[in-house]
Amino acid sequence: MSFRFQIEARDGKARAGRLFTPHGVVQTPVFMPVGTLATVKGVPQDTLEELGVEILLNNTYHLYLRPGVETVRALGGVQRFMAWDHPILTDSGGFQVFSLSELRKVTEEGVAFRSHLDGSSHMFTPESAIAAQIGLGADIIMAFDECTEHPAERARARESMEMTLRWLKRSKDYFEAHKHEVPWYNGGRKADPSIRSSAADDLSRDDKSKEFYGTAEAVPLQNNDSDAGLKASSTQIAGVEPGQTQALFGIVQGGMYPDLRRESAQRTVEIDLPGYAIGGLSVGEPRPMTYEMVDAAMPYLPENKPRYLMGVGTPEEIVHYVAQGVDMMDCVLPTRAARHGLLFTSEGKLTIKNARFARDEGPIDPKCHCKVCGRYSRAYLRHLYASNELLARVLNTVHNLAYYLDTMRRVRQAILLGEFATFLSGVRPAHLSAP
Amino acid sequence: MSFRFQIEARDGKARAGRLFTPHGVVQTPVFMPVGTLATVKGVPQDTLEELGVEILLNNTYHLYLRPGVETVRALGGVQRFMAWDHPILTDSGGFQVFSLSELRKVTEEGVAFRSHLDGSSHMFTPESAIAAQIGLGADIIMAFDECTEHPAERARARESMEMTLRWLKRSKDYFEAHKHEVPWYNGGRKADPSIRSSAADDLSRDDKSKEFYGTAEAVPLQNNDSDAGLKASSTQIAGVEPGQTQALFGIVQGGMYPDLRRESAQRTVEIDLPGYAIGGLSVGEPRPMTYEMVDAAMPYLPENKPRYLMGVGTPEEIVHYVAQGVDMMDCVLPTRAARHGLLFTSEGKLTIKNARFARDEGPIDPKCHCKVCGRYSRAYLRHLYASNELLARVLNTVHNLAYYLDTMRRVRQAILLGEFATFLSGVRPAHLSAP
C-alpha cells in the first residue's frame, strides 16, 4: 500500500496520527516547511533532519520552470534530486499561476500563463499539472484546482467551485492512467532515460524549461563511474518499495460561503482519494472567517483520512487549526519572516534588527532548545542581520523552523496525553510582541 | 605565556608546527578562512568546526564600522561575540582602507578615510588601529602598515616601506602600553561596562559606529537571567587563562624590489615580535614575482617564529608558499569563488552553472570527503546556483573550504613524513580546469 493514515489518539476534534508514504513516515499533526525550489532557503538538508523535519513542500510551478520536470524525472524524482530521502508533497502549481504570473487566462481547459522569470508562455491543465507532479515524484500530490480570488461574489465562488470539481475529476482520471510513471515506481533505481513516459510527452508541448538556461540541452543521464558518485546516488534512496505510487489529494473550495464550503466538501469526497485539503483560505480574509470556513467544511471530510489546510499559519493559529481537526499545514511564514529578521519566540514576535538587541547576550528565546539559541546571542544575530549577512538568513530560519516544529511536537504530545484543551488555553494571542 | 610557536618537523624549507594562542592551538601550515564581519559568509560556526577550521581571520575595518569596536568589547571580544571559542586573527584595517574607501588621505599620522557604507569620516592611525584590535580581542593582531600600491617606483616603494617601519614602532609602543585592556585579560569573564578603557577613549574621537544604526545607543551590557542565556554566554569560553594578551605581528613591505624586501625584513625583525608577515603581495603582480619577493624576504625572518603570507592564494599556490617556508596564509578566494559558483576540485576548477552539469549525478569532486560531496549531486548544486538560491552559496563554500583545508592537512602530513617534495611535484598547475 502506497499511502496510509493511522490515527493514534483523539482529543476533542484534534487528532494525533501518522502518514505512511513511500519515502517514510510523517507524524501528525504536522507543519510542512516550504522548500519552493527543492531547497528550504539557506538550510542544508542535514540541518532539516536535525530539526526533525519529516516532510517538505515543493512547488510544482517553480520546479517546472527550473530545473524542469524532465531533469528531475531523469534524476529519479525530487527526493533523490535534492538528496532528501524523506516524504515530499507538491502543490499543483495552480496557486502560483494565479499569484505570480502577470498575464494569465483561465478557460475550461486550464490556465495559460507567462513565466515570471522570462515571460515565456505555458499552459497548466489538470492533466499537465498532474503529469508534472508525477514526473517530479513527490509522495503526496495535489489536484489542480482554481484558488478562488478574494473577495468573490457568491455566484463567482460557486462557478469557481464547480470548475474545481470538474478539474478534480480530470486530475484523478489522468492520475489513475499515469501514476505508474512516477520515477521511483521500480523501487528507486535510476530512471532509464531511453524510456520517455507518455506523461513527459504530455508536458513537452508546454515545457519550455529546456530553453530556460539558454544552452541547456536535454542531456541524457550521465553515469558517474566513481565510487563517490555511486555513493552519492545510491545512499540517497534507502529503498522505496517497488510498485508504489503517489497519493493524490483533492481540494475543497467555496470562497467565503459556508454553504458552498459544505457542498464543495461533500462533492469532493464523493471522489475517493486518500486525503483532502481545504484551499482558498488565508487569502486576505479576516481570521475569524478562516476559522468559520474550516468549521463549515470539516464535518464533511472523512474522519479516517488526513485533512490538509493549505497555506497557514502563524504559530498560534496552527494550534487552533489542529483543534478544528486539521492534520497537515504548510506556510512560508516561518522561513520568509526569518529572512526578514522577524523571529517567533515563546515570548512573542521579535524584530532582530531592533537597536535594543545590539548588546543583548541572551539567546533569541530562553526557552528554545534549537542550536541557534544554544550558541548565538541576540547581539550577534542582530549584527548579522543589520550587515545583510547570509548567515543571518540561515540562522534565523533554523530558529523559526525549530519554533514551529517544537510547537507541533508539543501539540501532538498534548493530544496523546488527552491534555490538548489545556495546551490550547495557554496559547498566547497572536498579536503580542516579545518584551 | 600568551603565544608560542613550536616546530614539529622540517622538510626542506617547509615546516609543520603549532601555534599556541589564548583561545586554542592551530596546526601549521594553516590556511585561515576569511570571516570578514565575524562570519564566514553563510557557514555556521558548527559547520566550520566540522570542517576542522582552527583559526579565522576577521577584518578590523569592517568590524570597526559594524557593529563597532565598543559593542564587541562589551560583549567580551570577538570570539565570544561570534560564538567561536577558538583562535582568531585580525588584520589592521590598513588594506581595506586602501582598497575599499573612495576618499583617503595618507599622512605621517595615519589614514583619513570615508566609510564605504555611509561616507562618514574616520581616521586610522597605528595607535587607533591597535586600539581597535585590542578592543576586538583577536588572539593575533597585525601592525598598522601601508600596503604599497602596485606598480610603484623604487623611490615610492622605499618611502612606503620606511613609513611602515615607523608605523610598526608606533604600533608596538601602543600595544605594549595597552595590551592588558584586551576584553579577556581577566580570563574570559564579562567585561565590566563601567570601566571604559583608555583604548576606548582613543577610539571614541573617531568611532562613529554608534551612529551607524541611527538609533543605536551605547547600551550597557544586559544581564540575561535565564539559564539558557547564561548557558549561551558561559559555554562559549572554555576558559582563557587570566593574564594573557594578544600576539602582535609585524609586516614586511618593499614593493617588488628584492633588495627593499630584504632590508624591510631585516629592519622589521629588529623589533622583537612573536611573528612576522609578508604583506603587499598578490596585488596584481605576475606570480613569479610574488615567489621572488617571498624568497627575498624569507631568509631574514626568524626561523623559530611563524611566517604569515597575507592574502594568498590558489589551492596550488598555497602549497608552493609552504615550500618557501610560509606557515600561515589567508585569502577570500575559496569563499568568494564559491559564492560565484567556482569550485575547486582534485581535477581542477569547475564552474557549476555550466549546462553540462544539469543532469550530472556525481559529486563535485569524486575524491572529496566533505559533507557536500557526500550528499549532493552536481545537478542539484547547479540548479541551486542557477536559481540564485542561498543554499548554493552555503554548500559551495563548505566544499571549497573543505578542499583548501584538506590540501593543508595533506601538506602538513607530507612534511611530518618527510615526503613534501613528492607531494609538491604532484600539485597540478593552477590554470587547468576540471574535465
PDB file of N, CA, C and O in Angstrom, chain A residues 165-215:
ATOM      1  N   LEU A 165     -14.274  21.211  -9.126  1.00  0.00           N
ATOM      2  CA  LEU A 165     -14.758  19.833  -9.057  1.00  0.00           C
ATOM      3  C   LEU A 165     -14.577  19.118 -10.389  1.00  0.00           C
ATOM      4  O   LEU A 165     -14.184  17.950 -10.428  1.00  0.00           O
ATOM      5  N   ARG A 166     -14.835  19.839 -11.491  1.00  0.00           N
ATOM      6  CA  ARG A 166     -14.620  19.208 -12.797  1.00  0.00           C
ATOM      7  C   ARG A 166     -13.151  18.931 -13.017  1.00  0.00           C
ATOM      8  O   ARG A 166     -12.761  17.897 -13.535  1.00  0.00           O
ATOM      9  N   TRP A 167     -12.287  19.893 -12.562  1.00  0.00           N
ATOM     10  CA  TRP A 167     -10.854  19.695 -12.701  1.00  0.00           C
ATOM     11  C   TRP A 167     -10.349  18.582 -11.789  1.00  0.00           C
ATOM     12  O   TRP A 167      -9.379  17.895 -12.119  1.00  0.00           O
ATOM     13  N   LEU A 168     -11.019  18.388 -10.665  1.00  0.00           N
ATOM     14  CA  LEU A 168     -10.623  17.306  -9.777  1.00  0.00           C
ATOM     15  C   LEU A 168     -10.840  15.967 -10.465  1.00  0.00           C
ATOM     16  O   LEU A 168      -9.969  15.073 -10.422  1.00  0.00           O
ATOM     17  N   LYS A 169     -11.964  15.836 -11.119  1.00  0.00           N
ATOM     18  CA  LYS A 169     -12.238  14.574 -11.802  1.00  0.00           C
ATOM     19  C   LYS A 169     -11.202  14.327 -12.903  1.00  0.00           C
ATOM     20  O   LYS A 169     -10.691  13.228 -13.051  1.00  0.00           O
ATOM     21  N   ARG A 170     -10.864  15.367 -13.646  1.00  0.00           N
ATOM     22  CA  ARG A 170      -9.858  15.213 -14.695  1.00  0.00           C
ATOM     23  C   ARG A 170      -8.496  14.907 -14.070  1.00  0.00           C
ATOM     24  O   ARG A 170      -7.732  14.089 -14.593  1.00  0.00           O
ATOM     25  N   SER A 171      -8.195  15.540 -12.943  1.00  0.00           N
ATOM     26  CA  SER A 171      -6.922  15.271 -12.265  1.00  0.00           C
ATOM     27  C   SER A 171      -6.853  13.797 -11.887  1.00  0.00           C
ATOM     28  O   SER A 171      -5.858  13.119 -12.139  1.00  0.00           O
ATOM     29  N   LYS A 172      -7.917  13.315 -11.304  1.00  0.00           N
ATOM     30  CA  LYS A 172      -7.889  11.923 -10.847  1.00  0.00           C
ATOM     31  C   LYS A 172      -7.840  10.954 -12.023  1.00  0.00           C
ATOM     32  O   LYS A 172      -7.116   9.957 -11.999  1.00  0.00           O
ATOM     33  N   ASP A 173      -8.612  11.232 -13.066  1.00  0.00           N
ATOM     34  CA  ASP A 173      -8.583  10.334 -14.228  1.00  0.00           C
ATOM     35  C   ASP A 173      -7.178  10.248 -14.811  1.00  0.00           C
ATOM     36  O   ASP A 173      -6.687   9.156 -15.118  1.00  0.00           O
ATOM     37  N   TYR A 174      -6.550  11.402 -14.967  1.00  0.00           N
ATOM     38  CA  TYR A 174      -5.194  11.385 -15.523  1.00  0.00           C
ATOM     39  C   TYR A 174      -4.248  10.648 -14.591  1.00  0.00           C
ATOM     40  O   TYR A 174      -3.417   9.852 -15.015  1.00  0.00           O
ATOM     41  N   PHE A 175      -4.393  10.918 -13.303  1.00  0.00           N
ATOM     42  CA  PHE A 175      -3.504  10.287 -12.321  1.00  0.00           C
ATOM     43  C   PHE A 175      -3.628   8.762 -12.385  1.00  0.00           C
ATOM     44  O   PHE A 175      -2.630   8.035 -12.432  1.00  0.00           O
ATOM     45  N   GLU A 176      -4.861   8.270 -12.393  1.00  0.00           N
ATOM     46  CA  GLU A 176      -5.054   6.816 -12.402  1.00  0.00           C
ATOM     47  C   GLU A 176      -4.427   6.176 -13.639  1.00  0.00           C
ATOM     48  O   GLU A 176      -3.916   5.065 -13.582  1.00  0.00           O
ATOM     49  N   ALA A 177      -4.483   6.898 -14.769  1.00  0.00           N
ATOM     50  CA  ALA A 177      -3.942   6.345 -16.014  1.00  0.00           C
ATOM     51  C   ALA A 177      -2.420   6.412 -16.065  1.00  0.00           C
ATOM     52  O   ALA A 177      -1.795   5.642 -16.796  1.00  0.00           O
ATOM     53  N   HIS A 178      -1.810   7.292 -15.295  1.00  0.00           N
ATOM     54  CA  HIS A 178      -0.367   7.529 -15.447  1.00  0.00           C
ATOM     55  C   HIS A 178       0.439   7.381 -14.159  1.00  0.00           C
ATOM     56  O   HIS A 178       1.649   7.603 -14.178  1.00  0.00           O
ATOM     57  N   LYS A 179      -0.175   7.015 -13.082  1.00  0.00           N
ATOM     58  CA  LYS A 179       0.538   7.039 -11.798  1.00  0.00           C
ATOM     59  C   LYS A 179       1.728   6.092 -11.760  1.00  0.00           C
ATOM     60  O   LYS A 179       2.669   6.294 -11.005  1.00  0.00           O
ATOM     61  N   HIS A 180       1.700   5.049 -12.604  1.00  0.00           N
ATOM     62  CA  HIS A 180       2.815   4.113 -12.618  1.00  0.00           C
ATOM     63  C   HIS A 180       4.066   4.710 -13.247  1.00  0.00           C
ATOM     64  O   HIS A 180       5.123   4.077 -13.261  1.00  0.00           O
ATOM     65  N   GLU A 181       3.955   5.911 -13.806  1.00  0.00           N
ATOM     66  CA  GLU A 181       5.112   6.550 -14.444  1.00  0.00           C
ATOM     67  C   GLU A 181       5.956   7.337 -13.448  1.00  0.00           C
ATOM     68  O   GLU A 181       6.964   7.944 -13.827  1.00  0.00           O
ATOM     69  N   VAL A 182       5.575   7.306 -12.186  1.00  0.00           N
ATOM     70  CA  VAL A 182       6.376   8.022 -11.182  1.00  0.00           C
ATOM     71  C   VAL A 182       7.809   7.485 -11.220  1.00  0.00           C
ATOM     72  O   VAL A 182       8.015   6.276 -11.365  1.00  0.00           O
ATOM     73  N   PRO A 183       8.830   8.354 -11.121  1.00  0.00           N
ATOM     74  CA  PRO A 183      10.208   7.904 -11.364  1.00  0.00           C
ATOM     75  C   PRO A 183      10.663   6.758 -10.471  1.00  0.00           C
ATOM     76  O   PRO A 183      11.562   6.014 -10.850  1.00  0.00           O
ATOM     77  N   TRP A 184      10.075   6.611  -9.293  1.00  0.00           N
ATOM     78  CA  TRP A 184      10.534   5.564  -8.379  1.00  0.00           C
ATOM     79  C   TRP A 184       9.583   4.375  -8.343  1.00  0.00           C
ATOM     80  O   TRP A 184       9.586   3.589  -7.401  1.00  0.00           O
ATOM     81  N   TYR A 185       8.810   4.218  -9.391  1.00  0.00           N
ATOM     82  CA  TYR A 185       7.845   3.113  -9.419  1.00  0.00           C
ATOM     83  C   TYR A 185       8.560   1.775  -9.317  1.00  0.00           C
ATOM     84  O   TYR A 185       8.032   0.819  -8.753  1.00  0.00           O
ATOM     85  N   ASN A 186       9.764   1.703  -9.886  1.00  0.00           N
ATOM     86  CA  ASN A 186      10.506   0.444  -9.849  1.00  0.00           C
ATOM     87  C   ASN A 186      11.341   0.300  -8.593  1.00  0.00           C
ATOM     88  O   ASN A 186      12.272  -0.486  -8.549  1.00  0.00           O
ATOM     89  N   GLY A 187      11.091   1.106  -7.600  1.00  0.00           N
ATOM     90  CA  GLY A 187      11.781   0.942  -6.333  1.00  0.00           C
ATOM     91  C   GLY A 187      12.984   1.840  -6.167  1.00  0.00           C
ATOM     92  O   GLY A 187      13.904   1.526  -5.439  1.00  0.00           O
ATOM     93  N   GLY A 188      12.998   2.971  -6.864  1.00  0.00           N
ATOM     94  CA  GLY A 188      14.038   3.948  -6.565  1.00  0.00           C
ATOM     95  C   GLY A 188      15.317   3.776  -7.330  1.00  0.00           C
ATOM     96  O   GLY A 188      16.307   4.423  -7.047  1.00  0.00           O
ATOM     97  N   ARG A 189      15.325   2.936  -8.316  1.00  0.00           N
ATOM     98  CA  ARG A 189      16.541   2.848  -9.136  1.00  0.00           C
ATOM     99  C   ARG A 189      16.529   3.957 -10.179  1.00  0.00           C
ATOM    100  O   ARG A 189      15.539   4.619 -10.392  1.00  0.00           O
ATOM    101  N   LYS A 190      17.683   4.147 -10.800  1.00  0.00           N
ATOM    102  CA  LYS A 190      17.807   5.226 -11.785  1.00  0.00           C
ATOM    103  C   LYS A 190      16.749   5.091 -12.865  1.00  0.00           C
ATOM    104  O   LYS A 190      16.516   4.016 -13.387  1.00  0.00           O
ATOM    105  N   ALA A 191      16.144   6.198 -13.209  1.00  0.00           N
ATOM    106  CA  ALA A 191      15.206   6.195 -14.323  1.00  0.00           C
ATOM    107  C   ALA A 191      15.968   5.905 -15.601  1.00  0.00           C
ATOM    108  O   ALA A 191      17.083   6.362 -15.781  1.00  0.00           O
ATOM    109  N   ASP A 192      15.379   5.130 -16.469  1.00  0.00           N
ATOM    110  CA  ASP A 192      16.019   4.817 -17.742  1.00  0.00           C
ATOM    111  C   ASP A 192      15.711   5.951 -18.701  1.00  0.00           C
ATOM    112  O   ASP A 192      14.563   6.141 -19.094  1.00  0.00           O
ATOM    113  N   PRO A 193      16.737   6.723 -19.065  1.00  0.00           N
ATOM    114  CA  PRO A 193      16.465   7.905 -19.895  1.00  0.00           C
ATOM    115  C   PRO A 193      15.960   7.566 -21.282  1.00  0.00           C
ATOM    116  O   PRO A 193      15.405   8.418 -21.963  1.00  0.00           O
ATOM    117  N   SER A 194      16.135   6.312 -21.683  1.00  0.00           N
ATOM    118  CA  SER A 194      15.684   5.972 -23.018  1.00  0.00           C
ATOM    119  C   SER A 194      14.178   5.766 -23.065  1.00  0.00           C
ATOM    120  O   SER A 194      13.587   5.709 -24.127  1.00  0.00           O
ATOM    121  N   ILE A 195      13.545   5.658 -21.915  1.00  0.00           N
ATOM    122  CA  ILE A 195      12.093   5.490 -21.885  1.00  0.00           C
ATOM    123  C   ILE A 195      11.459   6.817 -21.513  1.00  0.00           C
ATOM    124  O   ILE A 195      11.459   7.214 -20.364  1.00  0.00           O
ATOM    125  N   ARG A 196      10.990   7.522 -22.476  1.00  0.00           N
ATOM    126  CA  ARG A 196      10.272   8.746 -22.177  1.00  0.00           C
ATOM    127  C   ARG A 196       8.817   8.375 -21.932  1.00  0.00           C
ATOM    128  O   ARG A 196       8.160   7.801 -22.757  1.00  0.00           O
ATOM    129  N   SER A 197       8.322   8.730 -20.785  1.00  0.00           N
ATOM    130  CA  SER A 197       6.947   8.385 -20.444  1.00  0.00           C
ATOM    131  C   SER A 197       5.977   9.221 -21.264  1.00  0.00           C
ATOM    132  O   SER A 197       6.317  10.285 -21.754  1.00  0.00           O
ATOM    133  N   SER A 198       4.763   8.696 -21.395  1.00  0.00           N
ATOM    134  CA  SER A 198       3.766   9.494 -22.106  1.00  0.00           C
ATOM    135  C   SER A 198       3.430  10.755 -21.323  1.00  0.00           C
ATOM    136  O   SER A 198       3.016  11.751 -21.887  1.00  0.00           O
ATOM    137  N   ALA A 199       3.653  10.674 -20.022  1.00  0.00           N
ATOM    138  CA  ALA A 199       3.454  11.903 -19.242  1.00  0.00           C
ATOM    139  C   ALA A 199       4.427  12.973 -19.698  1.00  0.00           C
ATOM    140  O   ALA A 199       4.085  14.147 -19.794  1.00  0.00           O
ATOM    141  N   ALA A 200       5.642  12.536 -19.993  1.00  0.00           N
ATOM    142  CA  ALA A 200       6.634  13.501 -20.473  1.00  0.00           C
ATOM    143  C   ALA A 200       6.183  14.089 -21.795  1.00  0.00           C
ATOM    144  O   ALA A 200       6.356  15.263 -22.063  1.00  0.00           O
ATOM    145  N   ASP A 201       5.586  13.251 -22.639  1.00  0.00           N
ATOM    146  CA  ASP A 201       5.105  13.767 -23.922  1.00  0.00           C
ATOM    147  C   ASP A 201       4.014  14.803 -23.696  1.00  0.00           C
ATOM    148  O   ASP A 201       3.939  15.805 -24.386  1.00  0.00           O
ATOM    149  N   ASP A 202       3.148  14.523 -22.709  1.00  0.00           N
ATOM    150  CA  ASP A 202       2.094  15.482 -22.433  1.00  0.00           C
ATOM    151  C   ASP A 202       2.665  16.826 -22.026  1.00  0.00           C
ATOM    152  O   ASP A 202       2.088  17.869 -22.303  1.00  0.00           O
ATOM    153  N   LEU A 203       3.803  16.767 -21.353  1.00  0.00           N
ATOM    154  CA  LEU A 203       4.422  18.008 -20.902  1.00  0.00           C
ATOM    155  C   LEU A 203       5.171  18.727 -22.006  1.00  0.00           C
ATOM    156  O   LEU A 203       5.256  19.933 -22.023  1.00  0.00           O
ATOM    157  N   SER A 204       5.742  17.942 -22.910  1.00  0.00           N
ATOM    158  CA  SER A 204       6.758  18.523 -23.774  1.00  0.00           C
ATOM    159  C   SER A 204       6.206  19.608 -24.675  1.00  0.00           C
ATOM    160  O   SER A 204       6.920  20.509 -25.078  1.00  0.00           O
ATOM    161  N   ARG A 205       4.920  19.536 -24.954  1.00  0.00           N
ATOM    162  CA  ARG A 205       4.355  20.611 -25.756  1.00  0.00           C
ATOM    163  C   ARG A 205       4.543  21.950 -25.056  1.00  0.00           C
ATOM    164  O   ARG A 205       4.706  22.977 -25.681  1.00  0.00           O
ATOM    165  N   ASP A 206       4.485  21.898 -23.727  1.00  0.00           N
ATOM    166  CA  ASP A 206       4.485  23.152 -22.998  1.00  0.00           C
ATOM    167  C   ASP A 206       5.748  23.401 -22.186  1.00  0.00           C
ATOM    168  O   ASP A 206       5.970  24.506 -21.740  1.00  0.00           O
ATOM    169  N   ASP A 207       6.531  22.372 -21.993  1.00  0.00           N
ATOM    170  CA  ASP A 207       7.662  22.510 -21.080  1.00  0.00           C
ATOM    171  C   ASP A 207       8.813  23.222 -21.765  1.00  0.00           C
ATOM    172  O   ASP A 207       9.613  22.614 -22.459  1.00  0.00           O
ATOM    173  N   LYS A 208       8.869  24.512 -21.572  1.00  0.00           N
ATOM    174  CA  LYS A 208       9.935  25.275 -22.197  1.00  0.00           C
ATOM    175  C   LYS A 208      11.155  25.347 -21.296  1.00  0.00           C
ATOM    176  O   LYS A 208      12.074  26.101 -21.551  1.00  0.00           O
ATOM    177  N   SER A 209      11.139  24.567 -20.226  1.00  0.00           N
ATOM    178  CA  SER A 209      12.233  24.719 -19.273  1.00  0.00           C
ATOM    179  C   SER A 209      13.585  24.409 -19.878  1.00  0.00           C
ATOM    180  O   SER A 209      14.597  24.935 -19.470  1.00  0.00           O
ATOM    181  N   LYS A 210      13.574  23.542 -20.913  1.00  0.00           N
ATOM    182  CA  LYS A 210      14.867  23.222 -21.520  1.00  0.00           C
ATOM    183  C   LYS A 210      15.521  24.474 -22.073  1.00  0.00           C
ATOM    184  O   LYS A 210      16.731  24.618 -22.045  1.00  0.00           O
ATOM    185  N   GLU A 211      14.718  25.377 -22.607  1.00  0.00           N
ATOM    186  CA  GLU A 211      15.329  26.557 -23.193  1.00  0.00           C
ATOM    187  C   GLU A 211      15.683  27.593 -22.144  1.00  0.00           C
ATOM    188  O   GLU A 211      16.317  28.580 -22.442  1.00  0.00           O
ATOM    189  N   PHE A 212      15.240  27.351 -20.921  1.00  0.00           N
ATOM    190  CA  PHE A 212      15.382  28.427 -19.953  1.00  0.00           C
ATOM    191  C   PHE A 212      16.818  28.844 -19.726  1.00  0.00           C
ATOM    192  O   PHE A 212      17.114  30.010 -19.530  1.00  0.00           O
ATOM    193  N   TYR A 213      17.710  27.857 -19.746  1.00  0.00           N
ATOM    194  CA  TYR A 213      19.101  28.160 -19.452  1.00  0.00           C
ATOM    195  C   TYR A 213      19.881  28.591 -20.676  1.00  0.00           C
ATOM    196  O   TYR A 213      21.087  28.770 -20.608  1.00  0.00           O
ATOM    197  N   GLY A 214      19.229  28.696 -21.784  1.00  0.00           N
ATOM    198  CA  GLY A 214      19.967  29.099 -22.983  1.00  0.00           C
ATOM    199  C   GLY A 214      20.573  27.899 -23.648  1.00  0.00           C
ATOM    200  O   GLY A 214      20.032  27.316 -24.563  1.00  0.00           O
ATOM    201  N   THR A 215      21.708  27.503 -23.149  1.00  0.00           N
ATOM    202  CA  THR A 215      22.418  26.426 -23.809  1.00  0.00           C
ATOM    203  C   THR A 215      22.102  25.047 -23.246  1.00  0.00           C
ATOM    204  O   THR A 215      22.671  24.073 -23.646  1.00  0.00           O
TER     205      THR A 215
END
